Amino acid sequence: MTDRDRPTGFGQSTRREWLTRVGGLAAGAGLAALGGPAARPAWAQGQPKRGGILRVATVDKPVNMDPGFAQLYSSLQVYQNVYNKLVYVDETGQFVPGLAKSWKADGEKAWVFDLVDNAVFHNGEPFTAKDVAFTFNRLLDAKNKLPMRVFFSPVEGVEAIGSHQVRFSLSRPFGPLFAMLSQATEIVNEKALAEKDPKLFPIGTGPYRFAEWVKDDHITLERWDKYFRPGRPYLDRIIFQAPADDTVRLTGLQTGRYNWIQTVPPQRIPELERLPREMKSSPGRPYFPFYLMLNASRPPFNDKRLRQAIAWTIDRSEIVKLVYFDTHVVTAEPTPEPSPWATGVNAHKGGPDLARAKQLLADAGKSGGLNLTYLVKSQVPVLVKTGEILREQLKKVGITLDVRPLESGQYFEELVGKKFDVAGGYWSVTVDPDMFYYPMQHSSSAWNFCGFKSEEADRRLDAFRFTSSPAARKKMYPELVRWFQEEGSLVVFSNELQRYWMKPNVQGSAPLSSLELRFEDTWLN
Amino acid sequence: MILYGVRRLALAVPLLLGMSVLIFALMRLVPGDPAIAVLGYKATPEGIRALREAFHLDEPVPQQYLRWLGAAARGDLGHDFRQNEPIGRMILDRLPVTLELTLLAALCTTLIGVPLGLLAGGRRGGAADRAALAVGLVGVSIPDFWLGIMLILVLSLGAGLLPSGGWVPFAESPMDNLIHLTLPALTLAVSRAAVLGRLTRAAVLDIMHRSFVQYARAKGLGERAILFRHVLPNAAIPIVTVVGLQVGYMLGGAIVVEMIFTLPGLGRMTMDAVLERNYPVVQSAVLVIGAMFMLVNLATDVLYGAIDPRARRR
């Protein structure tokens, strides 16, 4: 399927319209009128209708459809519609059934899941407990070298204890288990993996089956008529494309080439909100923390006082206003409201406090000034601009910041090699805050690019991770946030509002904390 | 002429070899470990080690080159780092897009540039000449990326005449294929047509002063007949040379246009591969583009012979 399949485009039935338009232009037709009242929230309205094609424009192109790799978010966004997980997270942050219809703890180190009995893989194979066992044991087998294995290290094994019942055995209590299940693991079928290379052709139980992938152009998914949830999905097809540029995506939405796009240039949002006849947006939800990484593996940021000096100098509001045009929320924690994990804790409340920052610099023997480098990917212009604003802010306390935008390959090499003082970054995994703090601040983590090592940090993170009681974890979390704000090497400054833009007739699409693009409940009016 | 073609083809082999060494070396001089570039945030020490082993990046560079060369000589261009996809297939999938875009753009370039130059040269100093020069100057000054976006805003978004991007294979629908390539081809063609127009004008002006043109005028031939029967054939050699060169550049340089109009072409693939440090893709793509450049030059030379019988005898 290609760009011919466009209801308002340039297929057979619209060539007459095209010629009419040419004639109209020759007669002096004008442009469409602009302006109008502010857009109302894009919430599902009316009764779901079956049929139609959703043309989706995401930010980056997919590379690998094998869920064991979870390589690039752009890949997940496609295959999350092809596979199913055991559980999902809903808009309120609660875990809801997927292929698992119910679950119960069996002590602190085991969970039993009861599975649906009417799901069918796209190759015709019925879904059973063996598929769940196979999926996780494939993931956990070190020989397969699947990158997602590290997220499930406390899982010792998964066994099928009935045709539609599985048991997860853990080496120790594992608090974020459900967050991991809802974010990271799609269920695969052994026979399907043997039939087709899962990197190129995924076969799952999901609402849509994989139809074709034309590289660098589009991916087409088609409705799976044997989906286990009756009546779903509504759409006939979804076509994913990944234009490289925000402007190209937006223009595509305006011309009708796409009817759903992931992002727009933030500075154009006020203007777009005045075009309710052309497009609408979903509510914005803060699911994408932005932060500074301070390299604690070497001077100067191996000194906590200097890390705190940065935290007291940074003016988050100014950054959000000037760089992100208020499309972020100002926050000092990775999971602000409406996340169920929001604490409101801010150890630097009332900041920026330049006097305090200068005092800290003086205490650390740097009252004469400090020269720092800021490492950033040149392909993320907003983080480059963040560095430029930060440079001006740090000047006020005598810190000189050299902003070094590097293209992707060099950026990662310097980041992994810890050849930086400050780096700008963002993180996409926050269903459970353990998925933010543990990789970024635990001394054993390969993603601890700051090189932050602290026994106390490890102790706190292990306690937070290896406690099964949600209430106990909730209780220890605010203190964990405060501790890392005061001792750690990350400075969270904002959280990007995930807000999707679509044609007015698209219903049932909302941002989720898992950042999934699930179109199971989407329909076209 | 056949002998000439065979000689030129034989010369292409050492040229391509030299090009392959240069690209191989240049890519490895670019800072950044490809294993880390591919893995990004998932660049753990184990992951980096595994990827380097899988793609022989842990071998000495000359050994890597010889390994690649041996495989390429057997028609195996290897697999890309990111998806382990056969590179030959990747190039074959994308080549038709770039080729068709280039050919259409070259056609537009010629159809716009040559008449512009003829008009200007045939009426030197007149209003038509000045207007053509002004149009040419503007055309040369406009960057492709700006023009592409402007064309989308005006002709697609504003007037709804043409699509804002995308690709429809020719076999699926020739009409839709051409409609989708109209804006991209125009975007590529405008600045090149301006260059061609200026060159055509200069060639026309040069030939207009030749004695055989004076003779044709003295015979009583009209200006239009002189222009098309005598001037244009003689001006064709430099025109063909420039068009040939421009086709060669467009083959490798349509990256910006492919990105603006989201065309799945070779330029876009190569650009992504450079940023990802996807060495084998860059090497193979550049080699293919280089080979096509040489073929275009050869075709240009053969065309000389068709236009100018004197060239065949040289």
mmCIF file with all atom_site columns, C-alpha atoms in Angstrom, chain A residues 10 14-30, chain B residues 154-156 158-163 175 179 182:
data_model
loop_
_atom_site.group_PDB
_atom_site.id
_atom_site.type_symbol
_atom_site.label_atom_id
_atom_site.label_alt_id
_atom_site.label_comp_id
_atom_site.label_asym_id
_atom_site.label_entity_id
_atom_site.label_seq_id
_atom_site.pdbx_PDB_ins_code
_atom_site.Cartn_x
_atom_site.Cartn_y
_atom_site.Cartn_z
_atom_site.occupancy
_atom_site.B_iso_or_equiv
_atom_site.pdbx_formal_charge
_atom_site.auth_seq_id
_atom_site.auth_comp_id
_atom_site.auth_asym_id
_atom_site.auth_atom_id
_atom_site.pdbx_PDB_model_num
ATOM 1  C CA . PHE A 1 10  ? -4.423  11.645 -5.474  1.00 0.00 ? 10  PHE A CA 1
ATOM 2  C CA . THR A 1 14  ? -9.784  12.134 -6.856  1.00 0.00 ? 14  THR A CA 1
ATOM 3  C CA . ARG A 1 15  ? -8.199  12.905 -10.233 1.00 0.00 ? 15  ARG A CA 1
ATOM 4  C CA . ARG A 1 16  ? -11.498 14.527 -11.222 1.00 0.00 ? 16  ARG A CA 1
ATOM 5  C CA . GLU A 1 17  ? -11.267 16.553 -8.035  1.00 0.00 ? 17  GLU A CA 1
ATOM 6  C CA . TRP A 1 18  ? -7.704  17.419 -8.939  1.00 0.00 ? 18  TRP A CA 1
ATOM 7  C CA . LEU A 1 19  ? -8.711  18.760 -12.322 1.00 0.00 ? 19  LEU A CA 1
ATOM 8  C CA . THR A 1 20  ? -11.562 20.684 -10.735 1.00 0.00 ? 20  THR A CA 1
ATOM 9  C CA . ARG A 1 21  ? -9.104  22.199 -8.325  1.00 0.00 ? 21  ARG A CA 1
ATOM 10 C CA . VAL A 1 22  ? -6.837  23.275 -11.158 1.00 0.00 ? 22  VAL A CA 1
ATOM 11 C CA . GLY A 1 23  ? -9.760  24.941 -12.835 1.00 0.00 ? 23  GLY A CA 1
ATOM 12 C CA . GLY A 1 24  ? -10.727 26.551 -9.566  1.00 0.00 ? 24  GLY A CA 1
ATOM 13 C CA . LEU A 1 25  ? -7.255  27.918 -9.116  1.00 0.00 ? 25  LEU A CA 1
ATOM 14 C CA . ALA A 1 26  ? -7.244  29.329 -12.620 1.00 0.00 ? 26  ALA A CA 1
ATOM 15 C CA . ALA A 1 27  ? -10.494 31.115 -11.775 1.00 0.00 ? 27  ALA A CA 1
ATOM 16 C CA . GLY A 1 28  ? -8.821  32.683 -8.753  1.00 0.00 ? 28  GLY A CA 1
ATOM 17 C CA . ALA A 1 29  ? -9.873  30.494 -5.791  1.00 0.00 ? 29  ALA A CA 1
ATOM 18 C CA . GLY A 1 30  ? -8.306  31.654 -2.501  1.00 0.00 ? 30  GLY A CA 1
ATOM 19 C CA . VAL B 2 154 ? 1.971   26.949 -2.226  1.00 0.00 ? 154 VAL B CA 1
ATOM 20 C CA . LEU B 2 155 ? 1.112   24.092 -4.549  1.00 0.00 ? 155 LEU B CA 1
ATOM 21 C CA . SER B 2 156 ? 0.246   21.383 -2.048  1.00 0.00 ? 156 SER B CA 1
ATOM 22 C CA . GLY B 2 158 ? -2.343  26.178 -0.451  1.00 0.00 ? 158 GLY B CA 1
ATOM 23 C CA . ALA B 2 159 ? -3.725  25.113 -3.803  1.00 0.00 ? 159 ALA B CA 1
ATOM 24 C CA . GLY B 2 160 ? -4.121  21.385 -3.134  1.00 0.00 ? 160 GLY B CA 1
ATOM 25 C CA . LEU B 2 161 ? -2.786  20.637 -6.596  1.00 0.00 ? 161 LEU B CA 1
ATOM 26 C CA . LEU B 2 162 ? -0.018  18.196 -5.831  1.00 0.00 ? 162 LEU B CA 1
ATOM 27 C CA . PRO B 2 163 ? 0.884   15.878 -2.957  1.00 0.00 ? 163 PRO B CA 1
ATOM 28 C CA . MET B 2 175 ? 0.046   8.667  -13.273 1.00 0.00 ? 175 MET B CA 1
ATOM 29 C CA . ILE B 2 179 ? 2.235   13.334 -9.842  1.00 0.00 ? 179 ILE B CA 1
ATOM 30 C CA . THR B 2 182 ? 6.495   16.512 -9.872  1.00 0.00 ? 182 THR B CA 1
#
